[in-house]
CSV table of C-alpha atoms in Angstrom, one decimal:
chain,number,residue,atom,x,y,z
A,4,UNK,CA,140.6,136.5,139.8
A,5,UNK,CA,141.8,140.2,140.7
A,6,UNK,CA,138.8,142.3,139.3
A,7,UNK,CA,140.6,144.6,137.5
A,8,UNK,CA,142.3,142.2,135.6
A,9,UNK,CA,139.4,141.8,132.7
A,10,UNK,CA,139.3,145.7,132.3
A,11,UNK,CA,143.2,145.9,131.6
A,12,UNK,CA,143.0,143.0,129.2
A,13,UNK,CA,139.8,143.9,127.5
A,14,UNK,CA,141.9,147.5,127.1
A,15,UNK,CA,145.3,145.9,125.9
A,16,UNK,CA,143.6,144.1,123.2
A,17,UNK,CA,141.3,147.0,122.3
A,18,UNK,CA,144.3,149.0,122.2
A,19,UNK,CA,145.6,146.5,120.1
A,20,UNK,CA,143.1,146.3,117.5
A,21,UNK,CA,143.1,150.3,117.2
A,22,UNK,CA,147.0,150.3,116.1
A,23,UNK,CA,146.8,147.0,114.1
A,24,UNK,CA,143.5,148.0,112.4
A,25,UNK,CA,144.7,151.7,111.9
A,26,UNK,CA,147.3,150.3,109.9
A,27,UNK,CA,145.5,147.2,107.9
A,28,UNK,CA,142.5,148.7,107.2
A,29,UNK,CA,144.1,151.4,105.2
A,30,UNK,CA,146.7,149.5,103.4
A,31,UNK,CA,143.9,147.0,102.1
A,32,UNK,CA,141.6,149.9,101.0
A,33,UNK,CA,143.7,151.7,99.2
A,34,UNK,CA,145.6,148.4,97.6
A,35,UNK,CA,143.0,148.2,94.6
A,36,UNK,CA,143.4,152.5,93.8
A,37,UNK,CA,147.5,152.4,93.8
A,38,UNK,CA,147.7,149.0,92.0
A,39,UNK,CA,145.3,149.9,89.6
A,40,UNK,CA,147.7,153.2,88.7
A,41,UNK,CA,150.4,150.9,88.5
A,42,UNK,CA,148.8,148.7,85.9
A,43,UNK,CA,149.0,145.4,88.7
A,44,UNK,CA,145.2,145.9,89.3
A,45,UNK,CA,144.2,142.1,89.2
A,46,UNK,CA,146.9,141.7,91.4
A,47,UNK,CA,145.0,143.4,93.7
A,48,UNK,CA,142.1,141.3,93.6
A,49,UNK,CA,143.7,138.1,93.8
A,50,UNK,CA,145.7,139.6,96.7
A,51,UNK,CA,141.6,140.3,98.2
A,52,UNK,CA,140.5,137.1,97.0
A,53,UNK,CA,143.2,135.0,98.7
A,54,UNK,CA,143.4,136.8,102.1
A,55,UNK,CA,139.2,136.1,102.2
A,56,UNK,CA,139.3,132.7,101.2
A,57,UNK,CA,142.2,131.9,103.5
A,58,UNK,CA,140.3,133.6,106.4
A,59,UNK,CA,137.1,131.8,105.7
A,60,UNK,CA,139.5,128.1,105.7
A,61,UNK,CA,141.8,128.9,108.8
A,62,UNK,CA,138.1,130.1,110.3
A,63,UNK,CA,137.0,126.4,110.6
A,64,UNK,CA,140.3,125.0,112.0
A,65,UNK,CA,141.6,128.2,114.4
A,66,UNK,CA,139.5,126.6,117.8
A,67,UNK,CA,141.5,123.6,117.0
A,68,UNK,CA,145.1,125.1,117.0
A,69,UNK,CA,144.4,127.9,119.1
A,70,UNK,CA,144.6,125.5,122.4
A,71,UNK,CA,147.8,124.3,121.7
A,72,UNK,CA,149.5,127.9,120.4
A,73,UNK,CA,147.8,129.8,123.3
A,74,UNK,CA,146.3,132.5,123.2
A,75,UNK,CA,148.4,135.5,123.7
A,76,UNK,CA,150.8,133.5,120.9
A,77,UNK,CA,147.4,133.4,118.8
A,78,UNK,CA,147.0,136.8,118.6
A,79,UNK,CA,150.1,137.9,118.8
A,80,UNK,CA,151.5,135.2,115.6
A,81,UNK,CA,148.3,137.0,113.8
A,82,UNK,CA,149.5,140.5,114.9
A,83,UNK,CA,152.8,139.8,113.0
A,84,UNK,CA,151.2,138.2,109.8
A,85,UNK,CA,149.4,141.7,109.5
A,86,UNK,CA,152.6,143.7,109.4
A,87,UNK,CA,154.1,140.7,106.7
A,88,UNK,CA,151.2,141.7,104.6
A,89,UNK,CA,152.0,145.5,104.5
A,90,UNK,CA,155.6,145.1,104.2
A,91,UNK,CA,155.3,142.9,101.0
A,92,UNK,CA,154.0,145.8,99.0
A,93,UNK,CA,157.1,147.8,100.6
A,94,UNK,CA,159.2,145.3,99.1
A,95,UNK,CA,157.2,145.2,95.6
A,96,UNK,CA,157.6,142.2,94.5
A,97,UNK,CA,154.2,140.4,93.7
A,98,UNK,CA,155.0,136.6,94.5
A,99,UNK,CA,155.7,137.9,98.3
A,100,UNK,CA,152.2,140.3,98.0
A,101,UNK,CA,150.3,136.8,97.1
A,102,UNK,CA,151.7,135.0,99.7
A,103,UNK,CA,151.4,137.4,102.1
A,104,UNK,CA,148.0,138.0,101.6
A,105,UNK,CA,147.1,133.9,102.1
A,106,UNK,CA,149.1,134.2,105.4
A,107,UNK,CA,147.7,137.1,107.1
A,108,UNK,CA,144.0,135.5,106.0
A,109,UNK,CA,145.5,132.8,107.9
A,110,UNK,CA,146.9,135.3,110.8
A,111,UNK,CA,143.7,137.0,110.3
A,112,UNK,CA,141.5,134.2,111.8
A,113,UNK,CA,144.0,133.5,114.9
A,114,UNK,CA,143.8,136.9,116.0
A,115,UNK,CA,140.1,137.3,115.8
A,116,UNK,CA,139.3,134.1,117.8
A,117,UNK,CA,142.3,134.5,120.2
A,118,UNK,CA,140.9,137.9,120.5
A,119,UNK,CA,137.2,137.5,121.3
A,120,UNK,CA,138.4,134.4,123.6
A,121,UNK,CA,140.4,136.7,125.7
A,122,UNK,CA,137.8,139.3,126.3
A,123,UNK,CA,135.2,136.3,126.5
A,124,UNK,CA,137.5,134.5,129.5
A,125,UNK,CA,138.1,138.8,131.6
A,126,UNK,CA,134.5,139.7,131.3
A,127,UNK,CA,131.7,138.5,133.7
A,128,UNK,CA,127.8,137.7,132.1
A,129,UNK,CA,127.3,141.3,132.6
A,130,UNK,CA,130.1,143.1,130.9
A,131,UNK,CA,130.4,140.5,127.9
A,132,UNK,CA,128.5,142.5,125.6
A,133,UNK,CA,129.8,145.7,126.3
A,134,UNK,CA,133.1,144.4,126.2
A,135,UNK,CA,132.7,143.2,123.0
A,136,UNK,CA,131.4,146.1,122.0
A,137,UNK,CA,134.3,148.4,123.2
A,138,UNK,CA,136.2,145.8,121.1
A,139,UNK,CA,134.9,146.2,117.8
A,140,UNK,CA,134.5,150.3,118.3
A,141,UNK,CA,138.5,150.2,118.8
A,142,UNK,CA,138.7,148.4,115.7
A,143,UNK,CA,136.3,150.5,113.6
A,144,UNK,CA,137.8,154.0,114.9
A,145,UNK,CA,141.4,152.8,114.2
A,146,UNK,CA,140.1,151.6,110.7
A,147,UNK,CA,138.4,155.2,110.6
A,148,UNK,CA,141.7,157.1,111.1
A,149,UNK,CA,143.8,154.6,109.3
A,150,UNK,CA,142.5,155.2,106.1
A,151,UNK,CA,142.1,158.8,106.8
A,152,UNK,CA,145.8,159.4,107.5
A,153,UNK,CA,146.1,157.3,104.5
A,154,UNK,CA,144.2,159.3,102.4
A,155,UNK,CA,146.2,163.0,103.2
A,156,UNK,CA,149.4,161.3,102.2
A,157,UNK,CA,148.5,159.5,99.4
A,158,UNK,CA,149.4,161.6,97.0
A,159,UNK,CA,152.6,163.2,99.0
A,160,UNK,CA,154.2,160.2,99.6
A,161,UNK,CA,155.6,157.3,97.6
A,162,UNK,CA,153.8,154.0,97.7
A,163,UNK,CA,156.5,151.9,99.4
A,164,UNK,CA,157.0,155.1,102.1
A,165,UNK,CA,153.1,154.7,103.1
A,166,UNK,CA,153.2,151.2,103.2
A,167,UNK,CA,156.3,151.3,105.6
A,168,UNK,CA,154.1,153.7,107.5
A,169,UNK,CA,150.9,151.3,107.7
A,170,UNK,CA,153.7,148.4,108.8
A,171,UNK,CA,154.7,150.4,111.6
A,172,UNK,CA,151.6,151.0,112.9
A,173,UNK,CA,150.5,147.5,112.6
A,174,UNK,CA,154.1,146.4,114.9
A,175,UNK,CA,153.0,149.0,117.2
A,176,UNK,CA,149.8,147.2,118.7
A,177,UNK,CA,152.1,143.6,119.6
A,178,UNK,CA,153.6,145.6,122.8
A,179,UNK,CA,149.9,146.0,123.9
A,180,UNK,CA,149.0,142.5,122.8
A,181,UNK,CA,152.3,141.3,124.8
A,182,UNK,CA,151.1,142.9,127.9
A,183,UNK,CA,147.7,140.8,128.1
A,184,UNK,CA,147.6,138.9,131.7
A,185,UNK,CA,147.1,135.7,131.6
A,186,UNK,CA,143.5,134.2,132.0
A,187,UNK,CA,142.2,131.0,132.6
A,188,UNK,CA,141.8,129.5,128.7
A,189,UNK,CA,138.5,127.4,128.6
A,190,UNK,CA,139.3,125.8,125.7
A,191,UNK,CA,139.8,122.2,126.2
A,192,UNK,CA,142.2,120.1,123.4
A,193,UNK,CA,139.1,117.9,121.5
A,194,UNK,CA,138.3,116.3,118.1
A,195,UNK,CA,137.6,119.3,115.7
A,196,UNK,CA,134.4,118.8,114.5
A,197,UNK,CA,133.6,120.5,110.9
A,198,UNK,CA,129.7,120.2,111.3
A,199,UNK,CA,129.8,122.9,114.5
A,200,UNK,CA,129.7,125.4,111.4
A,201,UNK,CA,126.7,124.0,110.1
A,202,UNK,CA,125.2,123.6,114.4
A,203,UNK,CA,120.9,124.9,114.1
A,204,UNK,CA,121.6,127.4,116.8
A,205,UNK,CA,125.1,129.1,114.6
A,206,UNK,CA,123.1,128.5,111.2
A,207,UNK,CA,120.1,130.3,112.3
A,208,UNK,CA,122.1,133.8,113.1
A,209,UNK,CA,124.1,133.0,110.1
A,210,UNK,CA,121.5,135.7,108.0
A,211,UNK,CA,121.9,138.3,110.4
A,212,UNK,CA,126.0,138.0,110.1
A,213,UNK,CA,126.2,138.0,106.4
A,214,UNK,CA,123.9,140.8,105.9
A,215,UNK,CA,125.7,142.9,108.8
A,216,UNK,CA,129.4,142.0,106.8
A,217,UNK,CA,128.1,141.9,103.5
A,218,UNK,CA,126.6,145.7,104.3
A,219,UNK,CA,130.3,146.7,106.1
A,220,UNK,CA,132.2,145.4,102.9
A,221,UNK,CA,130.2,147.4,100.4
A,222,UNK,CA,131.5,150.4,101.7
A,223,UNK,CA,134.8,150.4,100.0
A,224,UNK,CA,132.3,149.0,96.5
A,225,UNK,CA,129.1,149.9,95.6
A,226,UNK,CA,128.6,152.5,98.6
A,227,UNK,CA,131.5,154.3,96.8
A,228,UNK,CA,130.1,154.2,93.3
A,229,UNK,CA,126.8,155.0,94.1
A,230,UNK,CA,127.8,158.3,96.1
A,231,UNK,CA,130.5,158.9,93.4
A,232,UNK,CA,127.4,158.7,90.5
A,233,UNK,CA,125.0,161.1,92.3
A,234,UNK,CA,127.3,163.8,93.8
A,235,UNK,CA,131.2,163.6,93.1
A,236,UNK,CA,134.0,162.0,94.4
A,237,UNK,CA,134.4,164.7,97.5
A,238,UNK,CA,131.4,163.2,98.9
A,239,UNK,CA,132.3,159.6,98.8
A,240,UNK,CA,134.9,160.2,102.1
A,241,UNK,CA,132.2,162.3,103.9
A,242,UNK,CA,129.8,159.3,103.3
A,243,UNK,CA,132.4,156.5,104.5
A,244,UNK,CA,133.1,159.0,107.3
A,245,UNK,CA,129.7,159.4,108.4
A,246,UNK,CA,129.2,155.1,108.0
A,247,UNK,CA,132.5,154.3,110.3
A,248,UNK,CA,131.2,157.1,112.9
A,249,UNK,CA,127.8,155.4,112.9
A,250,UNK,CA,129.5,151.7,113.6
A,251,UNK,CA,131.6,153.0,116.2
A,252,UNK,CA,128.9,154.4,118.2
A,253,UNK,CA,126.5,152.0,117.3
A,254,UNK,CA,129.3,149.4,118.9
A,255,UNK,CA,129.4,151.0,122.0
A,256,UNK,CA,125.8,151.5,122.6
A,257,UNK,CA,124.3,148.5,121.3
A,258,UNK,CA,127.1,146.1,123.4
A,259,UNK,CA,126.0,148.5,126.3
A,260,UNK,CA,122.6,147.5,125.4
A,261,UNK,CA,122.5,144.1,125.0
A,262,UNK,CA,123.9,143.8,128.7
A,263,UNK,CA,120.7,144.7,130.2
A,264,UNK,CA,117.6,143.9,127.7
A,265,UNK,CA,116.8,140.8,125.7
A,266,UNK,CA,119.4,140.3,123.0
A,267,UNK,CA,117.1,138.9,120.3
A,268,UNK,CA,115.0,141.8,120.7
A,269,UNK,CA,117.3,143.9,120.0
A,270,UNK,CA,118.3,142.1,117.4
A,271,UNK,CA,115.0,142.4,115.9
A,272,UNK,CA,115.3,146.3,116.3
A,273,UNK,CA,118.1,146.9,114.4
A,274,UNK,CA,117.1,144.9,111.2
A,275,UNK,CA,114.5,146.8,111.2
A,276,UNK,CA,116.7,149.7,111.5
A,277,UNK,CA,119.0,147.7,109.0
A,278,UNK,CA,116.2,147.0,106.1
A,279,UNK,CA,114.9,150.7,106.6
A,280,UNK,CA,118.5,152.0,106.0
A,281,UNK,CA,119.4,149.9,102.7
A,282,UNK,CA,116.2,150.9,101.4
A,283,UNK,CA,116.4,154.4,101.6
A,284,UNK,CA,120.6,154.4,100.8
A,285,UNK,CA,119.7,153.1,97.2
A,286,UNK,CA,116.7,154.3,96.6
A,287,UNK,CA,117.0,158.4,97.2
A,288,UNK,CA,119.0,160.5,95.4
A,289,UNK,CA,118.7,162.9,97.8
A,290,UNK,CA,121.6,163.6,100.3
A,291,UNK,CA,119.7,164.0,103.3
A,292,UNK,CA,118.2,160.8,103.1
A,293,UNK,CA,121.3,159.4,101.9
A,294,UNK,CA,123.2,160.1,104.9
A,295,UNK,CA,120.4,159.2,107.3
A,296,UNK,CA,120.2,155.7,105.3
A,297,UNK,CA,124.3,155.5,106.3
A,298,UNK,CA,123.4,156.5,109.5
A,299,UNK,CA,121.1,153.7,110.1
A,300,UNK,CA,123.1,151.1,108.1
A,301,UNK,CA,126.1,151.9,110.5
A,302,UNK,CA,124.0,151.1,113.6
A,303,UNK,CA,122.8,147.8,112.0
A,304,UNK,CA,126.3,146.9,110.8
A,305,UNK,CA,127.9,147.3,114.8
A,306,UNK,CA,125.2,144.8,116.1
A,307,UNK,CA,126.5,141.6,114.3
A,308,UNK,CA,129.6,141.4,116.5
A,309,UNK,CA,128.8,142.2,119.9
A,310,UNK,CA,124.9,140.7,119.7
A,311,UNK,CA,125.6,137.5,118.3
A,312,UNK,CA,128.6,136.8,120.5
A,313,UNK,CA,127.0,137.4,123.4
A,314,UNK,CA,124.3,134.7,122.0
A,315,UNK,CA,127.0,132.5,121.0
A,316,UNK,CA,127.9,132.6,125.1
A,317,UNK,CA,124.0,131.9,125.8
A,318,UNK,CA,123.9,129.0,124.1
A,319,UNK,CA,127.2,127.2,123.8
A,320,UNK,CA,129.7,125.8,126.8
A,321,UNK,CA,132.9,127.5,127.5
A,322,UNK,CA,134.7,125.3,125.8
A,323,UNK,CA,132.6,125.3,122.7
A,324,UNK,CA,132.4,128.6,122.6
A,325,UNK,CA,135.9,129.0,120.7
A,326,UNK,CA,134.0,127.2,117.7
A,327,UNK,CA,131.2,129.2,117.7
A,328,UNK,CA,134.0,132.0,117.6
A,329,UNK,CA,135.5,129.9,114.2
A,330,UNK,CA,131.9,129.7,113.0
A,331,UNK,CA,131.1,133.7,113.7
A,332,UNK,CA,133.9,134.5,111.3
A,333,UNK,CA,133.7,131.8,108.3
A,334,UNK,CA,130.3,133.3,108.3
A,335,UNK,CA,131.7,136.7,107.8
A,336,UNK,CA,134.6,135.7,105.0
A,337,UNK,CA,131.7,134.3,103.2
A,338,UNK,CA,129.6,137.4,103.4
A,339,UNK,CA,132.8,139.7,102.1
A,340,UNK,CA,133.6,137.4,99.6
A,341,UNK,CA,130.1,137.8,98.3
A,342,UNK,CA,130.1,141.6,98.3
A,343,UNK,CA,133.3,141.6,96.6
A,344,UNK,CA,131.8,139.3,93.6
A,345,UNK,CA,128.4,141.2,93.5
A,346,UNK,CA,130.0,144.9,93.4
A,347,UNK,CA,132.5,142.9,90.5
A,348,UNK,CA,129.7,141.6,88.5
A,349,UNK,CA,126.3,143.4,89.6
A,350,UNK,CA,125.2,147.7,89.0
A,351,UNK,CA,125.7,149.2,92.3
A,352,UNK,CA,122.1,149.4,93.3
A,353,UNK,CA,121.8,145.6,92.2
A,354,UNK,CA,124.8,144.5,94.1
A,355,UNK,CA,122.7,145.1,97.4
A,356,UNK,CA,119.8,142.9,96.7
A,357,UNK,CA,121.7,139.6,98.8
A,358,UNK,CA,122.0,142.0,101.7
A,359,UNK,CA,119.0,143.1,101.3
A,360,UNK,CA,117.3,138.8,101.1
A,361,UNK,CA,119.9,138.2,103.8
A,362,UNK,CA,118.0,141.3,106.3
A,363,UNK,CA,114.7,139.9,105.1
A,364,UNK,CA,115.4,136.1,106.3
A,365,UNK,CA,117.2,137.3,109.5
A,366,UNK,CA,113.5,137.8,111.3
A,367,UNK,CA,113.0,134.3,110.7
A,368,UNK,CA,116.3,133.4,112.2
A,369,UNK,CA,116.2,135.3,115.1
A,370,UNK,CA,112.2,134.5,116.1
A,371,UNK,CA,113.5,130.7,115.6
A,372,UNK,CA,117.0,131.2,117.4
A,373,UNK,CA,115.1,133.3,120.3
A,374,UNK,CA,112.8,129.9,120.7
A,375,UNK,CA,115.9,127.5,121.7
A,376,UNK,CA,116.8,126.5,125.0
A,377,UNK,CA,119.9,127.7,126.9
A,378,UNK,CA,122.3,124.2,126.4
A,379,UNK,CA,125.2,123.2,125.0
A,380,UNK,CA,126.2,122.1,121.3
A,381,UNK,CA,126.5,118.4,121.0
């Protein structure tokens, strides 16, 4: 394979993910707000609510459909149910919102496998993790952006004008994802097997993941509420600011990272890094510490995807791997869903205690996981 190949496809998709998550990102976090003012606010939360619990089913079957779409139809078929979720609110009518939002949870899971497949199949053993990790920075800086743009014009323009905006954006990255070259799919058509979600070797990172997503998804929650009760709402976007700068760099350093020393180890690192954060985060109400506990929580939030991919690719065949790809991201549904129930039904400080268990039980699963051997999943 031409070596330059992986580099423009691990690009294209990155590229990809910057437009498509510049515009999603922002439409979903400012869905709750501008539904709320419209009096449509549990329309808002089923719309959440639907679009998780979608992702976390079409998680488990994606390996299995992927093969026969292809994937540059994967991601691109995902690409467009992204856009059909922002248009909806353009349109404004709330049976076409709901059913948006179960087909881009659906969309949602093709692009993310299809996605991580692609860069998996263009990047050697040595330039996985960084890859990965180039990825996922793409995605948090367009998120970063996305909802910043979104929140200057919030107020100057209409909602259905903002929402045409964030559908623009969104169409914008399918040209890039269009462009990806083909590369040799690994995936072989097999039996789907539902118990490669519950495999020792996926279930023994599974702590690690939920605490990493359940951490990223209290920043539009309890994060919010906490900074709003200690020191007013104009430092809840410097905080969420300071959070999404933290993941991106944390991305790109930790996948470069985990290219060239042990990946448990590092692993091991950053929950420590992790735990220290959380701690600090809820329980100082001074704003020094506050923003050093983002800081740190940001660097343990970036390690989830790159790290336990790159494990993933240790431990499972090439053909296998695709599941362990399905598995990574039921994992993560059910960690959002259950930030999005605690910050519902908990006090913010109380609504971090299952991130806070999950960080704790994580040492456990990585000592364990790190004592495996290198073979395949039966």
């Amino acid at each position: 394979m031409n070596k330059l190949i992986p580099n423009k496809n691990v690009s294209l998709v990155s590229m990809g993910f910057f437009l498509l998550f510049f515009g999603f990102t922002a439409a979903q976090h400012y869905l709750l707000p501008l539904f709320k003012l419209q009096g449509q606010e549990n329309t808002a939360f089923i719309s959440l609510l639907l679009i998780y619990f979608a992702f976390f089913g079409a998680g488990i079957f994606a390996p299995k459909i992927i093969p026969s779409l292809g994937l540059k139809a994967s991601i691109v078929i995902g690409a467009f149910s992204y856009a059909f979720f922002a248009l909806s609110v353009v349109l404004g009518m709330q049976f076409i919102t709901l059913t948006a939002s179960i087909t881009v949870g659906v969309g949602a899971a093709l692009l993310w496998v299809s996605g991580g497949q692609i860069i998996q199949n263009s990047s050697s053993e040595k330039e996985l993790g960084y890859n990965l990790g180039f990825q996922y920075a793409s995605f948090l800086f367009g998120s970063l952006l996305g909802t910043t743009f979104g929140g200057f014009f919030i107020e100057a323009f209409s909602l259905q004008k903002l929402y045409a905006w964030f559908t623009v954006a969104i169409l914008c990255s399918i040209p890039f994802f269009l462009k990806i070259q083909f590369v040799e799919s690994k995936i072989e058509k097999r039996t789907f097997k539902l118990s490669y979600i519950f495999d020792k070797k996926l279930v023994l990172l599974f702590p690690i993941i939920f605490a990493a997503y359940f951490l990223s998804a209290q920043t539009f929650t309890a994060i919010n509420l906490l900074v709003l009760n200690l020191f007013g709402i104009k430092y809840v976007a410097i905080i969420a600011i300071l959070l999404r700068i933290s993941t991106i760099i944390g991305a790109l350093v930790v996948g470069a990272i985990t290219d060239k020393f042990k990946k448990e180890s590092t692993l091991i690192i950053l929950i420590f890094i992790g735990l220290a954060g959380t701690l600090v985060f809820i329980g100082s109400p001074n704003l020094t510490l506050i923003m050093t506990g983002t800081i740190f929580m940001g660097l343990f939030i970036s390690a989830a995807y790159p790290v336990c991919l790159s494990l993933f690719k240790d431990k499972t065949s090439a053909n296998e791997y695709a599941y362990a790809l399905g598995a990574f991201h039921v994992y993560t549904t059910i960690a959002v869903l259950a930030a999005i129930f605690s910050a519902r039904y908990l006090n913010p400080t109380m609504s971090f205690l299952p991130g806070i268990a999950s960080l704790l039980i994580s040492f456990g699963g990585v000592f364990f996981f790190s004592k495996l051997k290198t073979h395949k999943i039966n």
